[in-house]
CSV table of C-alpha atoms and ligand atoms in Angstrom, one decimal:
chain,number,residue,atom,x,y,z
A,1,UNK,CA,-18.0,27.4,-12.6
A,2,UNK,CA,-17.2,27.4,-16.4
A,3,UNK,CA,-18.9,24.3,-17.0
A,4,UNK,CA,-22.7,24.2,-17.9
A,5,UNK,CA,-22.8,20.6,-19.3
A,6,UNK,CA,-21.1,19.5,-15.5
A,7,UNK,CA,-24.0,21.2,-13.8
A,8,UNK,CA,-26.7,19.1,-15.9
A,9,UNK,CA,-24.9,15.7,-14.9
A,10,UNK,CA,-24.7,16.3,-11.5
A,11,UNK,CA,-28.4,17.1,-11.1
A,12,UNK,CA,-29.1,13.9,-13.4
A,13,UNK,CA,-26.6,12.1,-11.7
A,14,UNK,CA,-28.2,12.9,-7.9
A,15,UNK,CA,-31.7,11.1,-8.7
A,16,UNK,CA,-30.2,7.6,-9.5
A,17,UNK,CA,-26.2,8.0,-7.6
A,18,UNK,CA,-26.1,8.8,-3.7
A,19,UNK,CA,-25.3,12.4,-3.9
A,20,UNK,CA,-24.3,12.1,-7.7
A,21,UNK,CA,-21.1,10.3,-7.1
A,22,UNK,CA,-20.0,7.0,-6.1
A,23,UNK,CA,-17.2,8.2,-3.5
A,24,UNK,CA,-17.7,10.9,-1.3
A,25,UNK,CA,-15.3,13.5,-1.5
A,26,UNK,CA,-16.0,14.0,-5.7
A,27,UNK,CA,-18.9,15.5,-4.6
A,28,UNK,CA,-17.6,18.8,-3.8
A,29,UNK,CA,-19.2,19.1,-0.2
A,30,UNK,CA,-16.2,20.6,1.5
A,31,UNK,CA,-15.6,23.6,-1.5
A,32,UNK,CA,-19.1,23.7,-2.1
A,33,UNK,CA,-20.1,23.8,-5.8
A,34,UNK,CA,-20.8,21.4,-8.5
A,35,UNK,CA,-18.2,18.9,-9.3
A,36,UNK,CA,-16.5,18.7,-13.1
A,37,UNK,CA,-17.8,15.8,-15.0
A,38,UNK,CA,-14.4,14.7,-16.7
A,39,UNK,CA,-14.5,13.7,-20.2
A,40,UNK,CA,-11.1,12.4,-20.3
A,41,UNK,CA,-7.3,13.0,-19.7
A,42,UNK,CA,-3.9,13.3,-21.3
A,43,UNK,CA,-0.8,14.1,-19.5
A,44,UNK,CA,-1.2,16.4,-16.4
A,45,UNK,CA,-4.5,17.5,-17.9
A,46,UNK,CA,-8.2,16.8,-17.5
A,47,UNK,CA,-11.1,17.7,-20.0
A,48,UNK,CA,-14.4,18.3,-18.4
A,49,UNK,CA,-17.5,17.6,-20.7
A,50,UNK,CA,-17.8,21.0,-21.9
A,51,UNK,CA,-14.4,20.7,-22.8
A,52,UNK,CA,-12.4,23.0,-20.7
A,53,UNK,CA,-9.2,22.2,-20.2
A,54,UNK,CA,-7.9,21.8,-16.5
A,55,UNK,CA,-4.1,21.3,-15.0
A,56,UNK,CA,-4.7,18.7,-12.8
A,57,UNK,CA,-3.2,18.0,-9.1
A,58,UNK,CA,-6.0,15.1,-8.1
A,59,UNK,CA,-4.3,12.2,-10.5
A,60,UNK,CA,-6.6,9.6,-9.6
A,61,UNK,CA,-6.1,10.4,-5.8
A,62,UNK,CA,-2.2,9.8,-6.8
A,63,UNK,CA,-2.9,6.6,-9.1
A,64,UNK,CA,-1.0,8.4,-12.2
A,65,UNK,CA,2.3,9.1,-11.4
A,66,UNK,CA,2.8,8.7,-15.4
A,67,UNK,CA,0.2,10.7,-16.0
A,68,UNK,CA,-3.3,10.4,-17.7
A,69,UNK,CA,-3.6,8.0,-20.6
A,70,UNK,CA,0.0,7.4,-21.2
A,71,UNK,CA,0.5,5.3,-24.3
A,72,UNK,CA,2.2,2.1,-22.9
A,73,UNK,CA,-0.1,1.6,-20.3
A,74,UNK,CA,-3.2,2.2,-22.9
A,75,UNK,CA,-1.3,-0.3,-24.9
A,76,UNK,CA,-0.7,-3.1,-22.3
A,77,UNK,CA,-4.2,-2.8,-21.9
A,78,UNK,CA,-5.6,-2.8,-24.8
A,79,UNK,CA,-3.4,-5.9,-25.9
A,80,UNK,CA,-4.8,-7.7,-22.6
A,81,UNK,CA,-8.1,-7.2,-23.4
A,82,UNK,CA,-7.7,-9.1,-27.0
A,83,UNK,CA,-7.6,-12.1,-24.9
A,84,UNK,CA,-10.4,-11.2,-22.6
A,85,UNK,CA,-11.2,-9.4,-19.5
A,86,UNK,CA,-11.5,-11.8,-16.4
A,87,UNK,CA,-11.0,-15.5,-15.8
A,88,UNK,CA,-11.1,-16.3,-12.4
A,89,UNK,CA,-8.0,-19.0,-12.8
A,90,UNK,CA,-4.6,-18.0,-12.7
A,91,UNK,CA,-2.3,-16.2,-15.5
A,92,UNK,CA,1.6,-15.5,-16.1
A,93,UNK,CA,1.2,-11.6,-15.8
A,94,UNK,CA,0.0,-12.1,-12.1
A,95,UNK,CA,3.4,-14.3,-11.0
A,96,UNK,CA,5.3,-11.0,-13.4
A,97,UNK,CA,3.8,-8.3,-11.5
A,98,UNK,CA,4.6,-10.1,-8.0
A,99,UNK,CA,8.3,-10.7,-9.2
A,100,UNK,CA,8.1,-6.8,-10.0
A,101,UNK,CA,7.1,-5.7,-6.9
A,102,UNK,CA,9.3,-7.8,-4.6
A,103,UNK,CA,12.6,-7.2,-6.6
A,104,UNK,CA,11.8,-3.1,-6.2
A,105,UNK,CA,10.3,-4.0,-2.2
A,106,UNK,CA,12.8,-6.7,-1.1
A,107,UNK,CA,11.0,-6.6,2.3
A,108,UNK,CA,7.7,-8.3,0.2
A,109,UNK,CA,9.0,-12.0,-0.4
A,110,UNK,CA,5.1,-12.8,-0.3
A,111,UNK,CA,2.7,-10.7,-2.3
A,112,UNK,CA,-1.4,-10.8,-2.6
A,113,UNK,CA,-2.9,-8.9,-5.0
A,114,UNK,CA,-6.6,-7.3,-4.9
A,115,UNK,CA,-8.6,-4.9,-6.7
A,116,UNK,CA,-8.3,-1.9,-4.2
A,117,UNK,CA,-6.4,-0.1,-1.3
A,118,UNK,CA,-9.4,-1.3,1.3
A,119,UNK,CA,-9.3,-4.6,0.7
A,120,UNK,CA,-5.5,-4.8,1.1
A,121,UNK,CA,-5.3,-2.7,4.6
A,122,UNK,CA,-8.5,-4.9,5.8
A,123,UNK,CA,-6.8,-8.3,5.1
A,124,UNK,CA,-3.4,-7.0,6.3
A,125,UNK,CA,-5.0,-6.6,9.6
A,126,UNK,CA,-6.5,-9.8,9.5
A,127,UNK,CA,-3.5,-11.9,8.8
A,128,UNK,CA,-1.9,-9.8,11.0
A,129,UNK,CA,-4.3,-10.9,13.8
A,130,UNK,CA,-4.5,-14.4,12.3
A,131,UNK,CA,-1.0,-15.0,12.5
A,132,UNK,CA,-0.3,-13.4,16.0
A,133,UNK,CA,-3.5,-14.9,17.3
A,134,UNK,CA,-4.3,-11.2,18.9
A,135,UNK,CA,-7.0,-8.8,18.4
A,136,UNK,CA,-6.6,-5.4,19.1
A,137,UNK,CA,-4.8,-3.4,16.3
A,138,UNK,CA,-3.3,0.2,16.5
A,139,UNK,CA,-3.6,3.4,13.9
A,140,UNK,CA,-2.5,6.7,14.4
A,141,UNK,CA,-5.7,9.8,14.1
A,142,UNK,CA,-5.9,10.8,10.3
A,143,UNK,CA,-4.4,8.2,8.8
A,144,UNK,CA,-6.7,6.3,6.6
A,145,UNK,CA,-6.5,2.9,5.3
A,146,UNK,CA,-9.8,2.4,3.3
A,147,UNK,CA,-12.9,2.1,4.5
A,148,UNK,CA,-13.1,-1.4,6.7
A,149,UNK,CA,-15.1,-1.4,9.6
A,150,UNK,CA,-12.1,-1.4,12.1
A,151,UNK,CA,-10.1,1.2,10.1
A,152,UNK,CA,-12.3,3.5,9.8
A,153,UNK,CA,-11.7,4.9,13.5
A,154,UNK,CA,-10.3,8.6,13.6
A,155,UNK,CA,-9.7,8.4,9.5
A,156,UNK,CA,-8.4,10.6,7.3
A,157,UNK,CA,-9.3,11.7,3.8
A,158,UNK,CA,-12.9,11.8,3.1
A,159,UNK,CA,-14.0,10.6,6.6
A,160,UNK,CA,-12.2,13.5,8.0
A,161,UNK,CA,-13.2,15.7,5.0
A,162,UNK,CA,-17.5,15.5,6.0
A,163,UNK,CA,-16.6,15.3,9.6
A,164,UNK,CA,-16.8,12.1,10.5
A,165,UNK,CA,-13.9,10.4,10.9
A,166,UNK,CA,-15.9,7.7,13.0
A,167,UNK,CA,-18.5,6.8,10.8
A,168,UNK,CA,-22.4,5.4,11.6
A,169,UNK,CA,-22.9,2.2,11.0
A,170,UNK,CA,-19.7,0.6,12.2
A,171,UNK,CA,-20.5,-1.7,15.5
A,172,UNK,CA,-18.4,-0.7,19.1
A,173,UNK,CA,-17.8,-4.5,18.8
A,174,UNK,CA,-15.6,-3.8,15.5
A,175,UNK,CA,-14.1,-0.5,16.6
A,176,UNK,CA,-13.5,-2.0,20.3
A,177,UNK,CA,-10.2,-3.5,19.6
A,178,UNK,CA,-8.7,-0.8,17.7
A,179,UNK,CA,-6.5,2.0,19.4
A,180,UNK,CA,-5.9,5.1,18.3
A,181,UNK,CA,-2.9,7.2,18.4
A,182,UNK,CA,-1.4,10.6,17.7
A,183,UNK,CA,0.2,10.3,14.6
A,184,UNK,CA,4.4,10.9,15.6
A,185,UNK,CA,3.8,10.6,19.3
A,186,UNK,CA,6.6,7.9,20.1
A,187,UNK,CA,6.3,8.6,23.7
A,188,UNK,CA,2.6,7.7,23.8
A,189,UNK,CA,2.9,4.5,21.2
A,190,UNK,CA,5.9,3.3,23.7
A,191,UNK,CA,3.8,3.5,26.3
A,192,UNK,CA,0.6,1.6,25.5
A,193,UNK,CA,3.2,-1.0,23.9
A,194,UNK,CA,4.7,-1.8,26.8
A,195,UNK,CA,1.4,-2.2,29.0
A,196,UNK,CA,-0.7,-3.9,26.2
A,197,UNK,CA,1.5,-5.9,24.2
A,198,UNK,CA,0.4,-9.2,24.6
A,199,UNK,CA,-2.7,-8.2,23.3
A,200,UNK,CA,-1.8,-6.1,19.9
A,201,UNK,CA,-1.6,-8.3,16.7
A,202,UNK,CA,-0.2,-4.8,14.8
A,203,UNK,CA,0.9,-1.3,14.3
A,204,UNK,CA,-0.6,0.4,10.8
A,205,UNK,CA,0.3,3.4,9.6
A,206,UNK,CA,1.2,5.2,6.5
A,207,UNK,CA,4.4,6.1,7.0
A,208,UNK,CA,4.3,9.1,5.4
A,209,UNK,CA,1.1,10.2,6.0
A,210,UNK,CA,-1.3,11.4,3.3
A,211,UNK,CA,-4.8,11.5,4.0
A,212,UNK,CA,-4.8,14.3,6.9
A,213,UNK,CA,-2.9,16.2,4.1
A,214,UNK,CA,0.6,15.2,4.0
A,215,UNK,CA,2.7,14.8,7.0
A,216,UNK,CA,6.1,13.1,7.2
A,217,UNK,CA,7.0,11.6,10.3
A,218,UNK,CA,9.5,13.1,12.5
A,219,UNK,CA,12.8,11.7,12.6
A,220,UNK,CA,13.2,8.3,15.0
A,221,UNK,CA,9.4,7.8,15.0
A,222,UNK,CA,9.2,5.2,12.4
A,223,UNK,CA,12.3,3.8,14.0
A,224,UNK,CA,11.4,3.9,17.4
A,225,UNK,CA,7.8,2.2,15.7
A,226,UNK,CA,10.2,-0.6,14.1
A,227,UNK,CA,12.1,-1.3,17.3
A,228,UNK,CA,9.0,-1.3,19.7
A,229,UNK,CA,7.1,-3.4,17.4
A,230,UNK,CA,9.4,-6.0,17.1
A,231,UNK,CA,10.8,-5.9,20.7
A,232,UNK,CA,7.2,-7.4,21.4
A,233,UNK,CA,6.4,-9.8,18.5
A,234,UNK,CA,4.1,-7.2,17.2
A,235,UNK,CA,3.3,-7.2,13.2
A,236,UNK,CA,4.3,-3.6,12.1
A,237,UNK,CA,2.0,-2.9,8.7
A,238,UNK,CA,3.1,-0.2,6.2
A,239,UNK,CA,0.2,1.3,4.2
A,240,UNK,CA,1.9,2.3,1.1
A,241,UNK,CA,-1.0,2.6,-0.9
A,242,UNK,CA,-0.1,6.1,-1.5
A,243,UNK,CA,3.7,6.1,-0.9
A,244,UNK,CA,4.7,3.0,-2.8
A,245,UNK,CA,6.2,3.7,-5.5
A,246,UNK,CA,5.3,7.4,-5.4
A,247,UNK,CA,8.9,8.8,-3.6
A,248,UNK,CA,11.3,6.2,-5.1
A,249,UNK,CA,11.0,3.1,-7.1
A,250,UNK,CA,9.9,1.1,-4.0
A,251,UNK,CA,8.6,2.0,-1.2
A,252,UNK,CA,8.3,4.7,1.8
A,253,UNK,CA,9.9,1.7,4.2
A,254,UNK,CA,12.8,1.0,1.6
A,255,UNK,CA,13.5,4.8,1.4
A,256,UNK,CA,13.8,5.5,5.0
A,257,UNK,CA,15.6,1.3,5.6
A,258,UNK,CA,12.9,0.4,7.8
A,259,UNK,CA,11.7,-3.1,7.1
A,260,UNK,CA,7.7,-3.8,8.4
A,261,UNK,CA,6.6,-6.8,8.7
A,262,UNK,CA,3.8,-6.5,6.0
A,263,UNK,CA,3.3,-3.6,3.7
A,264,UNK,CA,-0.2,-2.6,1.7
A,265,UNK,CA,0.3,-1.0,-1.9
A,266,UNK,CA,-2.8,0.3,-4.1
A,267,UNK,CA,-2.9,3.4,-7.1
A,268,UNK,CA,0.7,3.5,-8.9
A,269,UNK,CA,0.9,0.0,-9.0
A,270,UNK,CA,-2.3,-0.5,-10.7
A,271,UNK,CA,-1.3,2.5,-13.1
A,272,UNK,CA,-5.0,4.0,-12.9
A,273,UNK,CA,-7.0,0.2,-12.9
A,274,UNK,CA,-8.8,-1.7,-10.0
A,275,UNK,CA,-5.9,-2.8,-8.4
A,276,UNK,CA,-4.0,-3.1,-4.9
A,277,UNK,CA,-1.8,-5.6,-2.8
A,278,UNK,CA,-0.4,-6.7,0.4
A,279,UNK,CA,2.2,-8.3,0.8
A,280,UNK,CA,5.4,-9.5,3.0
A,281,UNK,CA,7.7,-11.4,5.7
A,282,UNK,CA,7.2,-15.4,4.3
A,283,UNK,CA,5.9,-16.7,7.7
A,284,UNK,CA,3.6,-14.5,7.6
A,285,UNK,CA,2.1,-14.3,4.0
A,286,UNK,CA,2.3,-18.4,4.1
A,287,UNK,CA,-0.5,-18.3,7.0
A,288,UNK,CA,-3.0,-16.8,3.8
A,289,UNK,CA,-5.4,-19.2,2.5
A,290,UNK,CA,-4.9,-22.0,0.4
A,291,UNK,CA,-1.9,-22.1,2.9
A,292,UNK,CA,-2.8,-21.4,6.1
A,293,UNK,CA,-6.2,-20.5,7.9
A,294,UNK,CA,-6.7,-17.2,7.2
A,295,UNK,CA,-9.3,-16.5,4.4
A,296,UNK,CA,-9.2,-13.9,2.0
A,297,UNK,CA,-10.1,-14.1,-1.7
A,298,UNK,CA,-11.7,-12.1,-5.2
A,299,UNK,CA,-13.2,-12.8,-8.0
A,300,UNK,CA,-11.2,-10.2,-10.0
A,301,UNK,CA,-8.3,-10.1,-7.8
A,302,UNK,CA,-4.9,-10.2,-10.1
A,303,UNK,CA,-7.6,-8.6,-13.1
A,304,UNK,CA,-5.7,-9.2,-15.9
A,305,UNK,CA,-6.7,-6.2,-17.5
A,306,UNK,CA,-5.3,-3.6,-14.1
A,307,UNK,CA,-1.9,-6.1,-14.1
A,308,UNK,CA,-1.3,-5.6,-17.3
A,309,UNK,CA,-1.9,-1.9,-16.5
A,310,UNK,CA,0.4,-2.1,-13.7
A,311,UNK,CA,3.4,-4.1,-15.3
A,312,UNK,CA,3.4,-1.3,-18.1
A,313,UNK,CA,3.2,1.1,-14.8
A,314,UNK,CA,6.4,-0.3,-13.4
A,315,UNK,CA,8.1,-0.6,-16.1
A,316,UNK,CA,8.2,2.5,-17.4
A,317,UNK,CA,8.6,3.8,-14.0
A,318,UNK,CA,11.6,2.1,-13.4
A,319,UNK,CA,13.0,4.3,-15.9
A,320,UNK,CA,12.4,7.5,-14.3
A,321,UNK,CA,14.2,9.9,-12.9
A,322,UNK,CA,12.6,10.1,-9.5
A,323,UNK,CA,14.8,12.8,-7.3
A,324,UNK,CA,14.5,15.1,-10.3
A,325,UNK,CA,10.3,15.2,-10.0
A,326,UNK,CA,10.6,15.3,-6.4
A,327,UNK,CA,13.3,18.1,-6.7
A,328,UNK,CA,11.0,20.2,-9.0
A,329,UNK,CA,8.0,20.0,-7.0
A,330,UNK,CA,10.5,20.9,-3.8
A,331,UNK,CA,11.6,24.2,-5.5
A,332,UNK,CA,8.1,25.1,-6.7
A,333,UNK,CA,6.8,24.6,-3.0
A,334,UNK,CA,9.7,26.9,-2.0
A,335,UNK,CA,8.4,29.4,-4.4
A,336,UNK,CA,5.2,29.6,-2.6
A,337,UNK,CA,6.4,29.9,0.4
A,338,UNK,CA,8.3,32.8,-0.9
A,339,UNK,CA,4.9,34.3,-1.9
A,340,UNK,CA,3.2,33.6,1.3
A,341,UNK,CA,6.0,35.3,3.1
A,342,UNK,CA,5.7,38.5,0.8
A,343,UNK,CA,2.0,38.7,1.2
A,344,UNK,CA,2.5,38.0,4.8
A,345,UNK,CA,0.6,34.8,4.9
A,346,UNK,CA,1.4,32.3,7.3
A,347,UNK,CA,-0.4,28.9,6.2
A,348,UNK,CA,2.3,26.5,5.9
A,349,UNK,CA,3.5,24.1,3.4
A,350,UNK,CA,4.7,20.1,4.0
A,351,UNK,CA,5.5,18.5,1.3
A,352,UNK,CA,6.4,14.4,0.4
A,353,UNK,CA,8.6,14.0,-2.6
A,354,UNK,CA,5.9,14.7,-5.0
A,355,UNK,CA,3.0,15.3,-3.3
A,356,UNK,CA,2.4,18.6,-1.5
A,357,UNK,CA,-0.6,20.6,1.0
A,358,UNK,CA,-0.9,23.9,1.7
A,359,UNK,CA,-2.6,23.9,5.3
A,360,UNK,CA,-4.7,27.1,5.7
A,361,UNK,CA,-3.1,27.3,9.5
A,362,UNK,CA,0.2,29.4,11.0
A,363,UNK,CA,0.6,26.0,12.6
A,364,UNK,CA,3.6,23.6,11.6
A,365,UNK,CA,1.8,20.7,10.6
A,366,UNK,CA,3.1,17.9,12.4
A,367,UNK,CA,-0.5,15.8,13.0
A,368,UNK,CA,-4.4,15.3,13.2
A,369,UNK,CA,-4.3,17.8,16.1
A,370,UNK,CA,-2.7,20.6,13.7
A,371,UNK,CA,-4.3,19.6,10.2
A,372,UNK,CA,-7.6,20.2,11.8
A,373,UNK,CA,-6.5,24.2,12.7
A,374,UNK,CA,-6.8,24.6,9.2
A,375,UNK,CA,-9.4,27.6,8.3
A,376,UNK,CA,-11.2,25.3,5.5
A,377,UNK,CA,-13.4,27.7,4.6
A,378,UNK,CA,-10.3,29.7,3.4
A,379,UNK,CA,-9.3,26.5,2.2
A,380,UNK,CA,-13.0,25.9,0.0
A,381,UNK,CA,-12.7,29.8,-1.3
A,382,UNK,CA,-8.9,29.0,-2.9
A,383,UNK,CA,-10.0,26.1,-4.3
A,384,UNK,CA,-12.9,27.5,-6.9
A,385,UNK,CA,-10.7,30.6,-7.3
A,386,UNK,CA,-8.5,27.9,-8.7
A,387,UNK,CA,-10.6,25.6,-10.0
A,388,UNK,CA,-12.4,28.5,-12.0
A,389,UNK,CA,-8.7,29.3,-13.5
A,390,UNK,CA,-8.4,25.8,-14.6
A,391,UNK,CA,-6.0,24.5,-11.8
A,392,UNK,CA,-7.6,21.1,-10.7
A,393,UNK,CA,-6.7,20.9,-6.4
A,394,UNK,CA,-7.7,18.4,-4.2
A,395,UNK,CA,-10.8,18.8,-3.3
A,396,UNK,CA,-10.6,19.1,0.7
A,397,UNK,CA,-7.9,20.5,2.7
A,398,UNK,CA,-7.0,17.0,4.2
A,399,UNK,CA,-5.8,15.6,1.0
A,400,UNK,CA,-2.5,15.8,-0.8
A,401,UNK,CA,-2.4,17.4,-4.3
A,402,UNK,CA,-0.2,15.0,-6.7
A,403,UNK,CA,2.2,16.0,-9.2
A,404,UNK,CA,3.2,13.3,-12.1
A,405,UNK,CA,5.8,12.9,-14.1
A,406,UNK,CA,3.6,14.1,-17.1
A,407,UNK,CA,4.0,17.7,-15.6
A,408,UNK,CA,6.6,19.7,-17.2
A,409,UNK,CA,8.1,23.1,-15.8
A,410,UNK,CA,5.5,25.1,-17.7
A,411,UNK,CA,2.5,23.3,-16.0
A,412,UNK,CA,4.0,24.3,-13.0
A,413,UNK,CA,4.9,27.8,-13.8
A,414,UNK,CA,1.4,28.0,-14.6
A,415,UNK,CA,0.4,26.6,-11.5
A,416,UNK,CA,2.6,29.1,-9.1
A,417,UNK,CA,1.1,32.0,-11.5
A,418,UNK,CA,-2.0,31.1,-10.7
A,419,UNK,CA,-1.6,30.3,-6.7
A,420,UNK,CA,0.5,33.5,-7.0
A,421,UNK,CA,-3.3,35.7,-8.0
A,422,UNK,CA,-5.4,33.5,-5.8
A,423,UNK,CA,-3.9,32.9,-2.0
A,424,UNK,CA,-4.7,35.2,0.1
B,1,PLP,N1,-4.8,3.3,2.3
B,1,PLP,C1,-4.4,4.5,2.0
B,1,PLP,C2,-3.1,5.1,2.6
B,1,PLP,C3,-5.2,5.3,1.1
B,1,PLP,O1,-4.8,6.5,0.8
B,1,PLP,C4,-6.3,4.7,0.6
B,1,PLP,C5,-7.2,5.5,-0.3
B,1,PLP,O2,-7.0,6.7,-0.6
B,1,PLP,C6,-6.7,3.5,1.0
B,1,PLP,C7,-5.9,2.8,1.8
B,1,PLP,C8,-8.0,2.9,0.4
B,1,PLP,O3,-7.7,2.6,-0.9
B,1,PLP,P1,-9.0,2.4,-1.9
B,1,PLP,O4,-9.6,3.7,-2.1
B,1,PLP,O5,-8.4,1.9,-3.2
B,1,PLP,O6,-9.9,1.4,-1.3
């Protein structure tokens, strides 16, 4: 741990913060250690308060996709803040960052924005169930969609990470109604379809899943989802709060032509600010209030500060070459396979455009089941070997690690170097 000044914080940081941080999985519990206090960012790198320099993989949990502190985002922000930070009324950027997203995601013709990915998945599910007038609600083990009481059944990413991916606190009477399947099991998700239809307002799912580590759905799942799902008047929600915009300009659903019904964003489109949306079909989206009976508002929701943030986001990633990252980060997984396979290692690799896991298992990865074969406390040792060589990993084996666009070849020659010295 090269940081002394990181070690202070925490302990200062533990008397006054609930386990010195203010979302679980920063606290290092799963790799053991004390976390790096972060001083700031630029590019593809972190600074921790001692000022060592670190190559970073965590992005803001996959917010940055341009990187840390890129100049037109600081910019937009920094203009929008001349005119204040928060106004609870209406402003022009809010109707430009909807007309964004819908032209990129034609399947949004409706769009809602709030200040994170939670509170997107959460009211999702209830329009969902406001506008089918149904209550019970599917998800598939591992996949997380923030932390709302009926969500956060079987979850992945920090919930899975302590070992609790049903957490205390959360009444049978809100878990009741939510069923949980094996992520990619089509045979499993046809049959409970067909014999409980009538009372299933929706289907979530990232559909590409992220938070169990990254696992891409097997081919006809998400179609075989679509079909089922709309066979039986059931709203099909896509959590993109990860995948949009992270694999194309757009979304998951637009890169694999399947249309859901409503789709959740969060991170990229916020470009590193507080803020998330959910949005789609018309019919649907009209049924929100002030339209329609279903509530769901936010004091800071459409921030003007995190859209101006996220117009600058957009637009400069419309500008980017997208299949070149994701090609980059395709070879540089292949290269670790290649040095697993020569040190006879058989963890395997999946990888999601730009976004990649190294499961400490010889098992293909395919869902919950398999992530959680992973040896993590193979996992935890890699990780401060790592971390110690200033290569910033996801903190927990059921995470993804994120490359941006701010990562050139050299970062991630520098990255296979050092993965080359420390797997084993
Ligand atoms: N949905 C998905 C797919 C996520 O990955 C996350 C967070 O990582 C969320 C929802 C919750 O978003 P937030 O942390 O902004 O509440």
């Amino acid at each position: 741990m090269r940081s002394v000044q990181s070690r202070k914080l925490f302990r200062e940081a533990k008397k006054y913060l609930v386990g010195g941080v203010n979302s679980p999985v920063r606290a290092y519990n799963a790799v053991g250690g004390s976390p790096i206090f972060i001083a700031k960012g630029k590019g593809p790198r972190i600074y921790d308060v001692d000022n060592n320099s670190y190559l970073d993989l965590v992005m803001s949990w996959g917010a940055l996709l341009l990187g840390h502190a890129h100049p037109a985002v600081l910019k937009a922000v920094n203009e929008a803040a001349k005119n204040g930070s928060s106004f609870g009324a209406p402003t022009a950027a809010e109707t430009e960052l909807a007309r964004m997203i819908s032209c990129a995601v034609p399947s949004i013709e409706k769009i809602r924005l709030v200040n994170s990915g939670t509170e997107a998945a959460m009211s999702a599910v209830r329009l969902a169930r406001g506008f089918t007038g149904k209550d019970k609600i599917v998800k598939f083990a591992g996949c997380y969609h923030g932390h709302c009481d009926s969500l956060l059944v079987k979850a992945g990413s920090g919930a899975t990470t302590f070992g609790r991916p049903d957490s205390l606190g959360v009444p049978r009477s809100s878990s009741r109604d939510t069923i949980v399947l094996a992520y990619n099991d089509i045979d499993s998700l046809s049959r409970l379809i067909k014999s409980q239809h009538k009372k299933i307002a929706c289907v979530i799912i990232e559909p590409v899943a992220a938070n169990m580590g990254v696992i891409l759905p097997k081919i006809g799942f998400l179609v075989g989802l679509r079909e089922l799902t709309r066979k039986y008047n059931i709203v099909l929600i896509f959590d993109e709060v990860i995948c949009g915009f992270r694999f194309v300009f757009g979304t998951a659903g637009n890169l694999f032509g399947i249309t859901p019904d409503l789709t959740c964003l969060g991170k990229i489109i916020g470009g590193g600010l507080p803020l998330a949306a959910y949005g789609g079909r018309k019919e649907i989206m009209d049924k929100l209030s002030p339209l329609g009976g279903v509530y769901q508002a936010g004091t800071l929701s459409g921030n003007p500060l995190a859209v101006a943030g996220g117009i600058a986001t957009l637009k400069e990633l419309a500008r980017k070459d997208y299949s070149r990252l994701n090609q980059t980060v395709a070879q540089m997984c292949q290269e670790m396979e290649d040095i697993l396979r020569m040190k006879k290692l058989k963890f395997s690799i999946n990888r999601a455009g730009s976004i990649f896991t190294l499961f400490f298992t010889d098992k293909k990865v395919y869902d919950y089941a398999g992530a959680r074969t992973s040896d993590t406390g193979r996992f935890a040792r890699f990780f401060r070997a790592m971390l110690d060589q200033g290569i910033n990993l996801a903190p927990s084996q059921f995470e993804g690690n994120f490359v941006s666009f701010a990562h050139r070849k050299s970062d991630l020659e520098l990255l296979l170097e050092a993965f080359a010295e420390n797997i084993r």
